Coordinates of C-alpha atoms and ligand atoms in Angstrom, one line a residue:
X11 CA -21.1 -7.1 -16.5
X12 CA -21.1 -8.3 -20.4
X13 CA -18.2 -8.7 -21.9
X14 CA -18.4 -5.2 -24.0
X15 CA -18.4 -5.3 -27.7
X16 CA -14.9 -4.3 -29.2
X17 CA -15.7 -1.1 -31.1
X18 CA -12.5 -0.7 -33.5
X19 CA -10.7 -3.9 -34.3
X20 CA -7.5 -2.7 -36.7
X21 CA -5.4 -5.3 -37.1
X22 CA -2.9 -3.9 -34.6
X23 CA -5.6 -4.0 -31.9
X24 CA -6.4 -7.4 -32.6
X25 CA -3.1 -8.7 -32.6
X26 CA -2.3 -7.3 -30.0
X27 CA -5.5 -8.8 -28.4
X28 CA -4.5 -12.2 -29.3
X29 CA -1.1 -12.3 -27.7
X30 CA -2.6 -11.0 -24.5
X31 CA -4.5 -13.9 -25.1
X32 CA -2.2 -16.5 -25.5
X33 CA 0.7 -14.7 -22.7
X34 CA 3.2 -14.0 -25.6
X35 CA 2.2 -10.1 -25.0
X36 CA 5.4 -8.3 -24.3
X37 CA 4.5 -6.4 -21.1
X38 CA 6.7 -3.0 -19.6
X39 CA 6.0 -2.2 -16.0
X40 CA 7.2 1.1 -14.7
X41 CA 7.6 1.3 -11.1
X42 CA 8.9 -2.4 -9.3
X43 CA 8.4 -1.5 -6.4
X44 CA 6.3 -3.6 -3.5
X45 CA 3.3 -3.2 -6.4
X46 CA 5.3 -3.5 -10.0
X47 CA 7.9 -6.1 -8.6
X48 CA 5.3 -9.0 -7.7
X49 CA 3.4 -7.8 -10.5
X50 CA 6.6 -8.4 -12.8
X51 CA 6.9 -11.5 -11.3
X52 CA 2.9 -12.8 -11.8
X53 CA 3.0 -11.8 -15.2
X54 CA 6.9 -13.7 -16.3
X55 CA 5.7 -16.8 -14.4
X56 CA 2.6 -16.8 -16.7
X57 CA 4.3 -16.6 -19.3
X58 CA 4.9 -12.9 -20.8
X59 CA 7.7 -11.2 -21.7
X60 CA 8.0 -8.5 -18.9
X61 CA 10.3 -5.2 -18.8
X62 CA 10.7 -3.3 -16.2
X63 CA 11.0 -0.1 -15.7
X64 CA 13.1 2.3 -13.0
X65 CA 14.4 5.1 -12.7
X66 CA 16.2 3.8 -9.5
X67 CA 19.5 2.1 -10.8
X68 CA 20.3 0.0 -7.7
X69 CA 16.4 -1.8 -8.1
X70 CA 17.2 -2.0 -11.5
X71 CA 21.0 -3.2 -10.4
X72 CA 19.6 -5.8 -8.2
X73 CA 16.8 -7.6 -10.2
X74 CA 19.4 -7.0 -13.1
X75 CA 21.8 -9.5 -10.8
X76 CA 18.7 -12.4 -8.6
X77 CA 18.8 -10.4 -5.7
X78 CA 15.8 -8.8 -3.8
X79 CA 14.8 -5.4 -2.1
X80 CA 11.5 -6.5 -0.7
X81 CA 12.0 -8.9 2.2
X82 CA 8.3 -11.3 1.6
X83 CA 10.1 -11.9 -2.1
X84 CA 13.1 -14.2 -2.4
X85 CA 15.6 -13.6 -4.6
X86 CA 14.7 -17.1 -5.9
X87 CA 11.4 -15.9 -7.2
X88 CA 13.4 -13.2 -9.4
X89 CA 16.2 -15.2 -10.7
X90 CA 13.4 -17.8 -11.6
X91 CA 11.9 -14.8 -13.0
X92 CA 14.5 -13.7 -15.3
X93 CA 14.8 -17.3 -16.5
X94 CA 11.2 -16.7 -17.5
X95 CA 12.1 -14.1 -19.4
X96 CA 12.1 -11.1 -17.0
X97 CA 14.4 -8.3 -17.0
X98 CA 14.5 -4.6 -15.7
X99 CA 16.3 -1.6 -17.4
X100 CA 16.1 2.4 -16.8
X101 CA 16.1 2.9 -20.3
X102 CA 13.0 3.9 -21.4
X103 CA 13.2 3.2 -25.0
X104 CA 12.5 0.1 -24.6
X105 CA 9.3 1.5 -24.3
X106 CA 8.2 1.2 -27.8
X107 CA 8.6 -2.7 -28.4
X108 CA 5.5 -3.3 -25.2
X109 CA 2.6 -4.2 -26.1
X110 CA 1.3 -3.1 -22.7
X111 CA 2.5 -0.4 -20.4
X112 CA 1.0 -0.8 -16.7
X113 CA 2.3 2.3 -14.0
X114 CA 3.0 1.6 -10.8
X115 CA 4.6 4.5 -9.2
X116 CA 3.4 6.1 -6.1
X117 CA 1.3 8.8 -5.4
X118 CA 1.8 10.1 -2.2
X119 CA 0.6 13.6 -0.2
X120 CA 2.6 16.5 -0.2
X121 CA 3.9 18.5 3.0
X122 CA 0.1 20.3 2.9
X123 CA -2.0 16.6 2.7
X124 CA -2.7 17.3 -1.0
X125 CA -2.3 15.3 -4.3
X126 CA 1.3 14.7 -5.4
X127 CA 1.1 13.6 -9.1
X128 CA 4.1 14.4 -10.1
X129 CA 5.3 11.3 -10.5
X130 CA 2.6 9.2 -12.2
X131 CA 3.3 13.0 -15.0
X132 CA 7.0 12.2 -14.8
X133 CA 5.9 8.8 -15.9
X134 CA 3.3 9.6 -18.8
X135 CA 6.0 12.5 -19.4
X136 CA 8.6 9.7 -20.1
X137 CA 6.4 7.2 -21.8
X138 CA 4.6 9.2 -23.9
X139 CA 7.8 9.8 -26.6
X140 CA 8.1 5.7 -26.9
X141 CA 4.2 5.2 -27.5
X142 CA 2.9 3.2 -30.6
X143 CA 0.1 2.9 -32.4
X144 CA -2.2 -0.3 -30.7
X145 CA -0.6 -0.6 -26.9
X146 CA -2.4 -0.3 -23.8
X147 CA -1.7 2.0 -21.2
X148 CA -2.9 1.0 -17.6
X149 CA -2.6 3.3 -14.2
X150 CA -2.4 1.3 -11.4
X151 CA -1.2 4.1 -9.0
X152 CA -4.3 4.5 -6.3
X153 CA -5.6 8.4 -7.1
X154 CA -8.8 10.4 -7.4
X155 CA -11.1 9.7 -9.9
X156 CA -10.5 12.1 -13.1
X157 CA -6.2 10.8 -13.1
X158 CA -6.7 8.4 -15.5
X159 CA -8.1 11.1 -17.8
X160 CA -7.8 14.6 -17.6
X161 CA -3.9 14.6 -16.2
X162 CA -2.6 10.8 -18.2
X163 CA -4.5 11.5 -21.2
X164 CA -3.5 14.4 -21.9
X165 CA -0.2 13.9 -21.7
X166 CA 0.4 10.8 -23.1
X167 CA -1.4 12.4 -26.3
X168 CA 0.9 15.9 -26.4
X169 CA 4.3 14.1 -25.3
X170 CA 4.0 11.8 -28.5
X171 CA 5.3 13.1 -32.0
X172 CA 3.0 10.7 -34.2
X173 CA -0.2 12.5 -33.0
X174 CA -1.3 9.6 -31.3
X175 CA -4.9 9.9 -29.6
X176 CA -6.2 7.9 -27.0
X177 CA -9.1 5.6 -28.7
X178 CA -13.1 6.8 -27.2
X179 CA -16.0 4.6 -27.6
X180 CA -17.5 4.9 -31.2
X181 CA -15.0 7.1 -32.3
X182 CA -13.1 6.0 -35.7
X183 CA -10.3 4.8 -35.6
X184 CA -7.7 5.6 -38.1
X185 CA -4.8 3.4 -37.2
X186 CA -3.6 6.9 -35.0
X187 CA -5.0 5.2 -31.4
X188 CA -3.9 3.8 -28.0
X189 CA -5.9 2.4 -25.4
X190 CA -6.2 3.6 -21.7
X191 CA -7.4 2.0 -18.8
X192 CA -6.9 2.3 -14.9
X193 CA -6.9 -1.3 -12.6
X194 CA -6.2 -0.4 -8.9
X195 CA -3.6 -2.5 -6.8
X196 CA -5.0 -4.6 -4.2
X197 CA -2.5 -6.1 -2.9
X198 CA -2.9 -7.0 1.3
X199 CA 0.8 -7.1 2.5
X200 CA 1.5 -10.2 5.0
X201 CA -2.1 -11.3 3.9
X202 CA -1.4 -15.5 3.3
X203 CA -5.0 -16.2 4.1
X204 CA -5.6 -15.5 -0.1
X205 CA -2.9 -16.1 -2.9
X206 CA -3.1 -12.6 -4.8
X207 CA -3.6 -14.4 -8.1
X208 CA -7.6 -14.9 -6.3
X209 CA -8.1 -11.5 -5.8
X210 CA -10.5 -10.2 -8.3
X211 CA -8.6 -7.4 -10.7
X212 CA -10.8 -4.5 -11.3
X213 CA -10.5 -2.9 -14.8
X214 CA -12.4 0.3 -16.1
X215 CA -11.4 1.7 -19.9
X216 CA -11.0 5.0 -21.5
X217 CA -13.3 2.7 -23.9
X218 CA -14.5 -0.6 -24.6
X219 CA -11.7 -1.5 -26.2
X220 CA -9.3 -0.9 -23.7
X221 CA -11.2 -2.0 -21.2
X222 CA -11.1 -6.0 -23.0
X223 CA -7.2 -5.3 -23.5
X224 CA -6.4 -4.7 -20.1
X225 CA -8.9 -7.5 -18.5
X226 CA -7.5 -9.7 -21.0
X227 CA -3.7 -9.0 -20.0
X228 CA -5.4 -9.1 -16.2
X229 CA -7.2 -12.9 -16.7
X230 CA -3.8 -14.3 -17.7
X231 CA -2.4 -14.1 -14.1
X232 CA -5.3 -13.1 -12.5
X233 CA -8.5 -15.4 -11.4
X234 CA -11.2 -12.8 -12.8
X235 CA -11.4 -9.4 -14.0
X236 CA -14.8 -7.6 -12.8
X237 CA -14.5 -5.3 -15.9
X238 CA -16.4 -2.0 -14.8
X239 CA -17.7 1.3 -17.2
X240 CA -15.4 3.8 -16.7
X241 CA -11.6 4.6 -15.3
X242 CA -13.5 7.3 -12.9
X243 CA -15.4 4.3 -11.6
X244 CA -12.1 2.0 -11.4
X245 CA -10.3 4.5 -9.4
X246 CA -13.3 5.2 -6.9
X247 CA -13.9 1.7 -5.9
X248 CA -10.3 1.5 -4.8
X249 CA -10.5 4.6 -3.3
X250 CA -13.9 3.0 -1.8
X251 CA -12.2 0.0 -0.4
X252 CA -9.9 1.7 1.4
X253 CA -12.2 4.7 3.3
X254 CA -14.3 1.5 4.5
X255 CA -11.5 0.6 5.8
X256 CA -10.1 3.7 7.2
X257 CA -13.5 4.8 8.4
X258 CA -14.0 1.3 10.0
X259 CA -11.1 1.6 12.1
X260 CA -11.5 4.8 13.5
X261 CA -14.8 3.5 15.2
X262 CA -13.1 0.7 16.7
X263 CA -10.5 3.1 17.5
X264 CA -13.0 5.1 19.5
X265 CA -14.8 2.7 21.0
X266 CA -11.4 1.3 22.2
X267 CA -10.7 5.0 24.4
X268 CA -14.3 4.6 25.2
X269 CA -13.9 1.4 26.2
X270 CA -11.1 1.0 28.5
X271 CA -12.0 4.3 30.1
X272 CA -16.1 1.9 31.1
X273 CA -13.3 -1.0 32.3
X274 CA -14.4 -3.5 29.1
X275 CA -12.2 -5.5 27.0
X276 CA -13.0 -3.5 23.9
X277 CA -11.2 -6.9 21.6
X278 CA -13.3 -9.2 23.7
X279 CA -16.1 -7.8 21.9
X280 CA -15.1 -7.4 18.6
X281 CA -14.3 -10.9 18.5
X282 CA -18.5 -11.6 20.5
X283 CA -19.5 -9.1 17.6
X284 CA -17.7 -11.3 14.7
X285 CA -19.5 -14.4 15.4
X286 CA -22.4 -13.0 13.9
X287 CA -22.3 -14.4 10.7
X288 CA -24.5 -11.8 8.8
X289 CA -23.7 -7.7 9.0
X290 CA -20.5 -7.5 10.6
X291 CA -17.0 -7.1 10.0
X292 CA -14.1 -7.4 12.1
X293 CA -11.4 -4.2 12.2
X294 CA -10.1 -4.1 15.2
X295 CA -7.9 -1.1 16.9
X296 CA -4.1 -0.2 16.8
X297 CA -1.6 2.9 17.3
X298 CA -2.7 4.3 14.6
X299 CA -3.2 3.9 10.4
X300 CA 0.1 3.3 8.7
X301 CA 1.8 2.0 5.6
X302 CA 1.4 3.8 2.0
X303 CA -2.6 3.2 1.5
X304 CA -4.9 3.4 4.2
X305 CA -4.0 6.5 5.6
X306 CA -3.0 8.7 2.4
X307 CA -5.4 7.0 -0.3
X308 CA -9.1 9.0 1.4
X309 CA -7.3 12.1 1.4
X310 CA -6.8 12.0 -2.7
X311 CA -10.8 12.4 -2.3
X312 CA -11.3 14.6 -0.2
X313 CA -8.9 17.1 -2.1
X314 CA -10.7 16.4 -5.2
X315 CA -14.3 16.6 -3.4
X316 CA -13.7 20.1 -2.6
X317 CA -14.0 20.6 -6.5
X318 CA -17.6 20.3 -6.0
X319 CA -17.8 22.4 -3.1
X320 CA -18.6 19.3 -1.1
X321 CA -17.0 17.8 2.7
X322 CA -16.3 14.5 3.0
X323 CA -16.9 14.2 6.5
X324 CA -16.6 10.7 7.9
X325 CA -12.8 11.2 5.9
X326 CA -12.0 14.2 7.6
X327 CA -13.3 12.8 11.1
X328 CA -11.4 9.5 10.4
X329 CA -8.3 10.7 9.7
X330 CA -8.7 12.9 13.1
X331 CA -9.5 9.8 15.1
X332 CA -7.1 7.9 13.7
X333 CA -3.7 10.5 14.2
X334 CA -4.8 10.9 17.5
X335 CA -3.9 6.9 18.0
X336 CA 0.1 7.7 18.5
X337 CA -0.7 10.6 20.7
X338 CA -3.2 7.9 22.8
X339 CA -0.8 5.1 22.8
X340 CA 2.5 7.6 24.5
X341 CA -0.4 8.8 27.0
X342 CA -1.1 5.6 28.1
X343 CA 3.0 4.8 28.2
X344 CA 2.9 7.5 31.2
X345 CA 0.2 6.3 33.1
X346 CA 1.2 3.1 33.6
X347 CA 5.1 4.3 34.4
X348 CA 2.9 7.0 36.5
X349 CA 1.5 3.5 38.4
X350 CA 5.4 2.6 39.2
X351 CA 5.9 6.0 40.2
X352 CA 8.4 7.0 37.2
X353 CA 7.9 9.9 35.0
X354 CA 8.6 9.6 31.3
X355 CA 11.3 12.0 31.3
X356 CA 14.4 9.2 32.0
X357 CA 12.3 6.3 31.6
X358 CA 14.0 3.9 28.9
X359 CA 11.9 2.1 26.4
X360 CA 11.6 -1.1 24.2
X361 CA 9.2 -0.2 21.5
X362 CA 8.6 -3.9 19.7
X363 CA 7.9 -3.8 16.1
X364 CA 8.6 -0.5 13.8
X365 CA 6.4 -2.1 10.2
X366 CA 3.2 -0.5 10.2
X367 CA 1.6 -3.4 10.9
X368 CA 2.7 -7.5 11.7
X369 CA 4.9 -9.7 9.4
X370 CA 5.5 -7.2 6.3
X371 CA 9.1 -4.9 6.0
X372 CA 7.5 -1.9 5.5
X373 CA 7.6 1.3 7.6
X374 CA 6.2 3.6 5.7
X375 CA 3.7 6.4 7.7
X376 CA 4.5 3.3 10.3
X377 CA 2.6 5.0 13.8
X378 CA 6.2 3.2 15.6
X379 CA 8.1 6.8 14.1
X380 CA 5.5 8.8 15.4
X381 CA 5.6 7.2 18.3
X382 CA 9.6 7.3 19.2
X383 CA 9.1 11.5 18.7
X384 CA 6.8 12.1 20.9
X385 CA 8.7 9.7 23.5
X386 CA 11.8 11.2 22.7
X387 CA 9.9 14.8 23.0
X388 CA 9.2 14.1 26.5
X389 CA 12.7 12.9 27.5
X390 CA 12.3 8.7 27.2
X391 CA 15.3 7.0 26.2
X392 CA 13.8 4.6 22.8
X393 CA 15.2 1.6 22.0
X394 CA 13.2 -0.5 18.9
X395 CA 13.7 -4.5 18.4
X396 CA 12.3 -5.5 14.9
X397 CA 13.4 -8.7 13.0
X398 CA 12.5 -6.8 10.0
X399 CA 14.7 -4.2 10.5
X400 CA 17.9 -4.3 11.6
X401 CA 18.4 -0.4 11.1
X402 CA 16.1 2.1 10.3
X403 CA 17.9 4.9 8.6
X404 CA 16.3 7.7 6.9
X405 CA 12.7 8.3 5.1
X406 CA 10.7 10.8 3.5
X407 CA 9.5 11.4 7.3
X408 CA 12.0 10.6 10.0
X409 CA 15.5 10.6 10.6
X410 CA 16.0 8.2 13.3
X411 CA 19.3 6.1 12.2
X412 CA 18.6 3.5 14.8
X413 CA 19.7 -0.5 15.6
X414 CA 17.8 -2.9 16.5
X415 CA 18.4 -3.8 20.2
X416 CA 18.6 -8.0 20.7
X417 CA 15.6 -9.0 22.7
X418 CA 17.7 -9.7 25.9
X419 CA 17.5 -8.7 29.3
X420 CA 14.5 -7.4 29.2
X421 CA 14.0 -6.2 33.0
X422 CA 16.8 -4.0 32.2
X423 CA 13.3 -1.8 30.8
X424 CA 11.0 0.5 32.2
X425 CA 8.8 -0.3 29.7
X426 CA 8.2 -2.7 27.0
X427 CA 5.9 -1.6 24.5
X428 CA 4.2 -3.6 21.6
X429 CA 3.8 -1.3 19.0
X430 CA 3.6 -4.1 16.4
X431 CA 2.5 -7.7 16.8
X432 CA 5.0 -9.7 15.3
X433 CA 4.2 -13.2 15.1
X434 CA 8.1 -13.8 15.7
X435 CA 7.9 -12.7 19.5
X436 CA 6.9 -15.3 22.1
X437 CA 4.3 -13.1 24.0
X438 CA 4.7 -15.5 27.2
X439 CA 8.5 -14.6 27.4
X440 CA 8.2 -11.0 26.9
X441 CA 5.2 -10.5 29.7
X442 CA 7.0 -13.2 32.0
X443 CA 11.1 -10.9 31.6
X444 CA 9.4 -7.9 31.5
X445 CA 8.8 -5.0 34.5
X446 CA 6.0 -3.1 33.0
X447 CA 3.5 -4.2 29.5
X448 CA 2.2 -1.7 27.8
X449 CA 0.4 -3.7 24.3
X450 CA -1.2 -1.1 21.4
X451 CA -2.0 -4.6 19.3
X452 CA -3.3 -7.2 22.4
X453 CA -0.7 -9.3 21.2
X454 CA -0.6 -10.5 24.5
X455 CA -4.1 -12.1 24.3
X456 CA -4.6 -14.8 26.5
X457 CA -1.7 -13.9 29.3
X458 CA -2.7 -12.2 32.8
X459 CA -0.4 -10.3 34.5
X460 CA -0.7 -7.7 36.5
X461 CA 1.9 -5.5 34.3
X462 CA 0.4 -5.8 31.5
X463 CA -1.5 -2.7 30.3
X464 CA -4.0 -2.6 27.2
X465 CA -4.4 0.4 24.8
Ligands
NAD8 N1 2.7 -1.1 -1.7 C1 1.4 -1.4 -1.1 O1 0.7 -2.3 -0.6 C2 0.0 -0.9 -2.5 C3 -1.3 -1.1 -2.2 C4 -2.3 -1.3 -3.1 C5 -2.0 0.5 -3.8 N2 -0.7 0.7 -4.1 C6 -0.3 1.5 -4.6 O2 0.7 1.4 -5.6 C7 1.5 2.3 -6.2 C8 2.8 2.6 -6.5 O3 2.8 2.1 -5.2 P1 4.1 1.2 -4.6 O4 3.8 0.8 -3.2 O5 4.9 0.2 -5.3 O6 5.8 2.5 -4.4 P2 7.5 2.1 -4.0 O7 7.4 3.2 -3.6 O8 7.7 1.0 -3.6 O9 7.3 1.8 -6.1 C9 7.3 3.1 -6.9 C10 8.3 2.5 -7.3 O10 8.1 3.5 -8.5 C11 9.7 4.1 -9.4 N3 9.1 5.7 -9.7 C12 9.0 6.7 -8.9 N4 8.8 7.4 -10.1 C13 8.7 6.9 -11.3 C14 9.5 7.3 -12.9 N5 9.5 8.2 -13.4 N6 9.2 6.5 -13.9 C15 9.7 5.0 -13.4 N7 9.5 4.5 -12.4 C16 9.4 5.7 -11.0 C17 10.5 4.1 -7.7 O11 11.9 3.9 -8.4 C18 9.8 2.6 -7.4 O12 10.9 1.8 -7.6 C19 0.9 4.0 -5.2 O13 -0.3 4.0 -6.1 C20 0.1 2.8 -3.9 O14 -0.7 4.0 -3.5 C21 0.5 0.2 -3.0

């Protein structure tokens, strides 16, 4: 897409654009979690003056003291960023000094599986009083199309005392405009194959100037910015990516269940199909979806679609198939124990891996949590091991209060259940020492033993 012409260019915008280009701009990042913290580090490393804002005082204190609270981010990276000008605060007054403000706050679902935009709304309310002319505000939180324009902008406009308005294409600039864009986060936690800066950044502005300002900002830290015509297109892009993933995972999960009945190794089939050099992208079955994105984001769209009298059937069906997977794994454990003349009730089961995917420390929406609950409900005694989670306490949907059990004496368990295929595990040894292994990830690929049950 050709670079859009900037329609309104008061000196403040021109100056801010220049500062973004030569990386002397001040950037405020709101929400210092899995998305906001790595983004702040990238920006600081590129030379921007970065201030992180969060309502969580512990995070702010940790950062100011050079400590990390995200497993894959070493403390040294934070200490380095502090020397490069990164700072963190709970005081939002500093927002008025920023050239650009990026919002990276949560967008979960409510108990009724509807979008919970309260974090975005509260953050917009907190930003509005500090807004300045010519400032750029970018929303990165995953959400349904229309959130930036129908939810965030009205709050920003009504909450600032100076009467500032989000600039639109063709509107005369009277020196009372700020600029708004949406740019989805595309990080793949634990993926070490693609450097974060090589993941192109999609940007859609409320007007052409906002698109240019945001694209220029991200071109300072990413190899490429991809400009789309509207904030809605940018919001929808992120949802398409995640729905594509969710639907394809559901497809292989369904085919896995069928293949098991037919005595076919679905993982062998996927690997064979993946040798096709075009038209096939491999997705793998597993014990269920996890993480902040794939289990949640599609429902943002299905909720919004209802406003248009539209049923997103693929999303609903994929949700149904994927949500049945933890239950399926528990059934397979029961069947495997049955072959050993053991009921689930009273069995000792060691679950390997709590994270929702391998080699990361993220527990959010992890199927392991549901599997523990289901097994306990059937009367099993469940212990777990996970090098990334020495303890598991309380979350939004669970209160386990468990401690990771050392990987010793595996023969004492009636079943060792692999839920997350962390690379740290020695699967040969696990199979050798266990009485029964139920493997929901094909982690024991290449190992052959009669007491392995793959599901
Ligand atoms: N985690 C991922 O890999 C990932 C990937 C792509 C997109 N996303 C999306 O990015 C967004 C952020 O996700 P995350 O994983 O970083 O969440 P997170 O929970 O790790 O971090 C969010 C941070 O926002 C802070 N916060 C909440 N309300 C605030 C407020 N009013 N003011 C200031 N700070 C506030 C929280 O204290 C927390 O530190 C979500 O919309 C998510 O869907 C996440």
